[in-house]
Amino acid sequence: MTIASPLIKRGVQVRTGYVWGQGVTIQARAGEKDDQDVNAVVQAFLDDPSNQRALASAEAHVQCERTLATEGNWFLTFFPDPTTGRVQVRTLPFAEVVDKFTNPDDRDQDWFFLREFTETVIEAGTRPGTLRRRTQTRRVFHPALGYRPSQRPKTIDNIPVEWDQPVLHLAVNRPDGWKWGVPDVYAALPWARAYEGFLNDWARLVKALSKFAWKAHR
């Protein structure tokens, strides 16, 4: 509907313009030398061209807002480099997130996200000097950002755990006890369909009246 319905599409565009139209500035507080060092790290993260595409650019902000409007859930995966300290961030499609597991004693504390995706593998072909492509489906666990238990198993139910790739989940309109959020556009769908029906009926009425007017004029 966000793509096909002019009403919904325009509504999302107006919302995005109001939220991000003037841009946003993120920085650590100024003052002490330590604060300046922290701000330098923050700015380096935001200015990273890779992170600009996924998170920090104006285009990324718009895409984030559209995702919350159409899917109700937004996922970010972080890839830290233990050698340099550089952290790259990527968005994770909601369609690839199969399940979420929380603390059994505190359902508001996320522990793991189960991801299932299809990847293309390039490997040597049957003849020397050739390559071939094949697809394979993988299932992996990602820990929630900030969840760092003292014991970190390599697998859960024989599914590998990517401890170095934590995931941040942002959800909107999530009812109490639900795992996932509900898209903002969902509430507007009945009204958009009803108004489109009204416009279609009005167009037919005007077309019919124009025929009567044309005959009367003749």
Tab-separated table of C-alpha atoms in Angstrom:
chain	number	residue	atom	x	y	z
A	1	MET	CA	0.000	0.000	0.000
A	2	THR	CA	2.898	2.370	0.645
A	3	ILE	CA	3.999	1.810	-2.936
A	4	ALA	CA	0.632	1.467	-4.693
A	5	SER	CA	-1.694	3.764	-2.736
A	6	PRO	CA	-1.120	7.500	-3.346
A	7	LEU	CA	-2.793	8.328	-0.015
A	8	ILE	CA	-0.614	6.034	2.082
A	9	LYS	CA	2.493	6.942	0.098
A	10	ARG	CA	1.888	10.653	0.619
A	11	GLY	CA	1.197	10.145	4.313
A	12	VAL	CA	4.519	8.361	4.812
A	13	GLN	CA	6.316	11.077	2.845
A	14	VAL	CA	4.785	13.841	4.980
A	15	ARG	CA	5.642	11.988	8.175
A	16	THR	CA	9.235	11.479	7.052
A	17	GLY	CA	9.554	15.121	6.107
A	18	TYR	CA	8.317	16.318	9.502
A	19	VAL	CA	10.613	13.980	11.423
A	20	TRP	CA	13.830	14.326	9.408
A	21	GLY	CA	13.306	17.459	7.295
A	22	GLN	CA	15.760	19.592	9.289
A	23	GLY	CA	18.297	16.815	9.790
A	24	VAL	CA	19.761	15.717	13.089
A	25	THR	CA	23.013	16.396	14.941
A	26	ILE	CA	24.525	13.821	17.283
A	27	GLN	CA	27.485	14.657	19.480
A	28	ALA	CA	28.878	14.040	22.936
A	29	ARG	CA	28.677	16.868	25.419
A	30	ALA	CA	31.445	19.431	25.177
A	31	GLY	CA	33.660	20.333	28.102
A	32	GLU	CA	36.268	18.019	29.516
A	33	LYS	CA	39.027	16.467	27.442
A	34	ASP	CA	37.511	13.018	27.950
A	35	ASP	CA	34.254	14.309	26.496
A	36	GLN	CA	36.138	15.506	23.421
A	37	ASP	CA	37.706	12.087	23.015
A	38	VAL	CA	34.285	10.439	23.257
A	39	ASN	CA	32.855	12.869	20.715
A	40	ALA	CA	35.705	12.069	18.334
A	41	VAL	CA	34.796	8.381	18.527
A	42	VAL	CA	31.108	9.164	17.972
A	43	GLN	CA	31.828	11.372	14.959
A	44	ALA	CA	34.191	8.804	13.459
A	45	PHE	CA	31.427	6.193	13.739
A	46	LEU	CA	28.829	8.471	12.137
A	47	ASP	CA	31.181	9.743	9.406
A	48	ASP	CA	32.253	6.255	8.373
A	49	PRO	CA	31.067	5.950	4.724
A	50	SER	CA	29.830	2.450	5.427
A	51	ASN	CA	27.747	3.600	8.392
A	52	GLN	CA	26.532	6.613	6.451
A	53	ARG	CA	24.835	4.344	3.940
A	54	ALA	CA	23.146	2.179	6.567
A	55	LEU	CA	22.427	4.558	9.450
A	56	ALA	CA	23.721	8.113	9.510
A	57	SER	CA	22.878	9.672	6.126
A	58	ALA	CA	19.675	11.501	5.211
A	59	GLU	CA	18.722	8.639	2.898
A	60	ALA	CA	19.225	6.125	5.726
A	61	HIS	CA	17.010	8.198	8.035
A	62	VAL	CA	14.231	8.192	5.450
A	63	GLN	CA	14.559	4.449	4.933
A	64	CYS	CA	14.413	3.869	8.681
A	65	GLU	CA	11.216	5.890	8.965
A	66	ARG	CA	9.642	4.015	6.050
A	67	THR	CA	10.593	0.682	7.608
A	68	LEU	CA	8.860	1.544	10.866
A	69	ALA	CA	5.813	2.704	8.920
A	70	THR	CA	5.553	-0.422	6.761
A	71	GLU	CA	7.027	-3.182	8.946
A	72	GLY	CA	6.918	-1.893	12.506
A	73	ASN	CA	10.323	-3.428	13.254
A	74	TRP	CA	13.832	-2.220	12.528
A	75	PHE	CA	16.975	-4.263	13.058
A	76	LEU	CA	20.612	-3.175	13.083
A	77	THR	CA	23.535	-5.585	13.098
A	78	PHE	CA	26.920	-4.410	14.382
A	79	PHE	CA	30.273	-5.702	13.154
A	80	PRO	CA	33.126	-4.574	15.467
A	81	ASP	CA	36.739	-4.998	14.438
A	82	PRO	CA	38.649	-6.229	17.515
A	83	THR	CA	41.946	-4.982	16.039
A	84	THR	CA	41.092	-1.398	15.088
A	85	GLY	CA	37.918	-0.838	17.135
A	86	ARG	CA	36.014	0.187	14.024
A	87	VAL	CA	32.318	-0.682	14.189
A	88	GLN	CA	30.283	-1.116	11.032
A	89	VAL	CA	26.499	-1.260	11.125
A	90	ARG	CA	24.080	-2.849	8.701
A	91	THR	CA	20.311	-3.153	8.570
A	92	LEU	CA	18.817	-6.624	8.921
A	93	PRO	CA	15.652	-7.428	6.942
A	94	PHE	CA	12.704	-8.318	9.151
A	95	ALA	CA	11.860	-11.173	6.778
A	96	GLU	CA	15.083	-12.918	7.833
A	97	VAL	CA	14.355	-12.778	11.572
A	98	VAL	CA	12.566	-16.021	12.369
A	99	ASP	CA	12.236	-15.737	16.140
A	100	LYS	CA	13.333	-13.824	19.212
A	101	PHE	CA	14.243	-15.212	22.629
A	102	THR	CA	14.123	-13.177	25.809
A	103	ASN	CA	15.144	-13.625	29.416
A	104	PRO	CA	12.658	-16.151	30.862
A	105	ASP	CA	12.504	-14.026	34.027
A	106	ASP	CA	12.234	-10.698	32.179
A	107	ARG	CA	10.556	-10.703	28.774
A	108	ASP	CA	11.629	-7.097	28.161
A	109	GLN	CA	15.285	-8.184	28.038
A	110	ASP	CA	16.196	-9.567	24.616
A	111	TRP	CA	18.749	-12.356	24.513
A	112	PHE	CA	18.901	-13.873	21.031
A	113	PHE	CA	17.518	-13.389	17.541
A	114	LEU	CA	17.239	-16.396	15.241
A	115	ARG	CA	18.026	-15.469	11.664
A	116	GLU	CA	17.368	-17.600	8.588
A	117	PHE	CA	18.610	-16.428	5.204
A	118	THR	CA	19.701	-17.648	1.787
A	119	GLU	CA	23.169	-16.823	0.551
A	120	THR	CA	24.936	-17.312	-2.755
A	121	VAL	CA	28.223	-19.225	-2.659
A	122	ILE	CA	30.853	-18.872	-5.385
A	123	GLU	CA	33.033	-21.944	-5.644
A	124	ALA	CA	35.306	-23.769	-8.053
A	125	GLY	CA	33.517	-25.397	-10.970
A	126	THR	CA	33.825	-28.935	-12.237
A	127	ARG	CA	36.353	-27.869	-14.902
A	128	PRO	CA	39.666	-26.167	-14.118
A	129	GLY	CA	39.559	-22.380	-14.265
A	130	THR	CA	35.773	-22.147	-13.898
A	131	LEU	CA	33.463	-21.011	-11.144
A	132	ARG	CA	29.906	-21.899	-10.283
A	133	ARG	CA	27.194	-20.463	-8.094
A	134	ARG	CA	24.964	-22.228	-5.643
A	135	THR	CA	22.566	-21.088	-2.955
A	136	GLN	CA	22.317	-22.377	0.558
A	137	THR	CA	20.060	-21.597	3.502
A	138	ARG	CA	21.719	-20.750	6.803
A	139	ARG	CA	20.368	-20.364	10.332
A	140	VAL	CA	22.329	-18.421	12.941
A	141	PHE	CA	21.717	-16.865	16.331
A	142	HIS	CA	22.634	-13.231	16.978
A	143	PRO	CA	22.885	-11.950	20.550
A	144	ALA	CA	20.964	-8.825	21.446
A	145	LEU	CA	23.091	-5.698	21.711
A	146	GLY	CA	24.266	-5.396	25.309
A	147	TYR	CA	23.714	-9.054	26.192
A	148	ARG	CA	27.142	-10.367	27.223
A	149	PRO	CA	26.757	-13.361	29.563
A	150	SER	CA	29.786	-14.863	31.270
A	151	GLN	CA	29.248	-18.138	29.431
A	152	ARG	CA	28.883	-17.880	25.674
A	153	PRO	CA	28.032	-21.155	23.948
A	154	LYS	CA	29.199	-21.594	20.372
A	155	THR	CA	25.928	-23.220	19.340
A	156	ILE	CA	22.297	-23.463	20.471
A	157	ASP	CA	20.445	-26.537	19.198
A	158	ASN	CA	23.375	-27.057	16.806
A	159	ILE	CA	22.841	-23.572	15.363
A	160	PRO	CA	25.942	-21.337	15.533
A	161	VAL	CA	25.877	-18.189	17.662
A	162	GLU	CA	27.486	-15.086	16.139
A	163	TRP	CA	28.661	-13.419	19.341
A	164	ASP	CA	30.657	-10.823	17.408
A	165	GLN	CA	27.551	-9.642	15.492
A	166	PRO	CA	25.025	-8.265	18.015
A	167	VAL	CA	21.609	-7.034	16.888
A	168	LEU	CA	19.558	-4.027	18.017
A	169	HIS	CA	15.770	-4.302	17.643
A	170	LEU	CA	13.532	-1.251	17.499
A	171	ALA	CA	9.761	-1.850	17.466
A	172	VAL	CA	6.765	0.504	17.342
A	173	ASN	CA	3.134	-0.122	18.372
A	174	ARG	CA	4.062	-3.359	20.124
A	175	PRO	CA	1.228	-4.561	22.384
A	176	ASP	CA	2.221	-5.826	25.798
A	177	GLY	CA	3.564	-9.355	25.565
A	178	TRP	CA	4.102	-9.326	21.786
A	179	LYS	CA	7.496	-10.058	20.272
A	180	TRP	CA	7.121	-7.774	17.281
A	181	GLY	CA	5.831	-4.316	16.565
A	182	VAL	CA	2.909	-3.370	14.325
A	183	PRO	CA	3.431	-1.059	11.315
A	184	ASP	CA	2.149	2.492	11.672
A	185	VAL	CA	0.446	2.254	8.287
A	186	TYR	CA	-1.694	-0.680	9.457
A	187	ALA	CA	-4.178	1.558	11.255
A	188	ALA	CA	-4.642	3.734	8.164
A	189	LEU	CA	-5.381	0.926	5.689
A	190	PRO	CA	-9.187	0.748	6.203
A	191	TRP	CA	-9.515	4.525	5.896
A	192	ALA	CA	-7.324	4.651	2.801
A	193	ARG	CA	-9.353	1.921	1.101
A	194	ALA	CA	-12.637	3.614	2.087
A	195	TYR	CA	-11.518	6.988	0.749
A	196	GLU	CA	-10.245	5.441	-2.480
A	197	GLY	CA	-13.692	3.860	-2.878
A	198	PHE	CA	-15.284	7.265	-2.322
A	199	LEU	CA	-13.037	8.853	-4.950
A	200	ASN	CA	-13.865	6.081	-7.445
A	201	ASP	CA	-17.589	6.504	-6.841
A	202	TRP	CA	-17.283	10.280	-7.171
A	203	ALA	CA	-15.387	9.907	-10.442
A	204	ARG	CA	-18.121	7.629	-11.814
A	205	LEU	CA	-20.808	10.084	-10.706
A	206	VAL	CA	-19.093	13.034	-12.350
A	207	LYS	CA	-18.558	11.029	-15.526
A	208	ALA	CA	-22.243	10.067	-15.629
A	209	LEU	CA	-23.336	13.662	-15.007
A	210	SER	CA	-21.031	14.875	-17.757
A	211	LYS	CA	-22.763	12.549	-20.201
A	212	PHE	CA	-26.159	13.970	-19.216
A	213	ALA	CA	-24.789	17.497	-19.529
A	214	TRP	CA	-23.359	16.744	-22.973
A	215	LYS	CA	-26.656	15.340	-24.218
A	216	ALA	CA	-28.570	18.308	-22.834
A	217	HIS	CA	-26.162	20.713	-24.499
A	218	ARG	CA	-26.611	18.987	-27.844
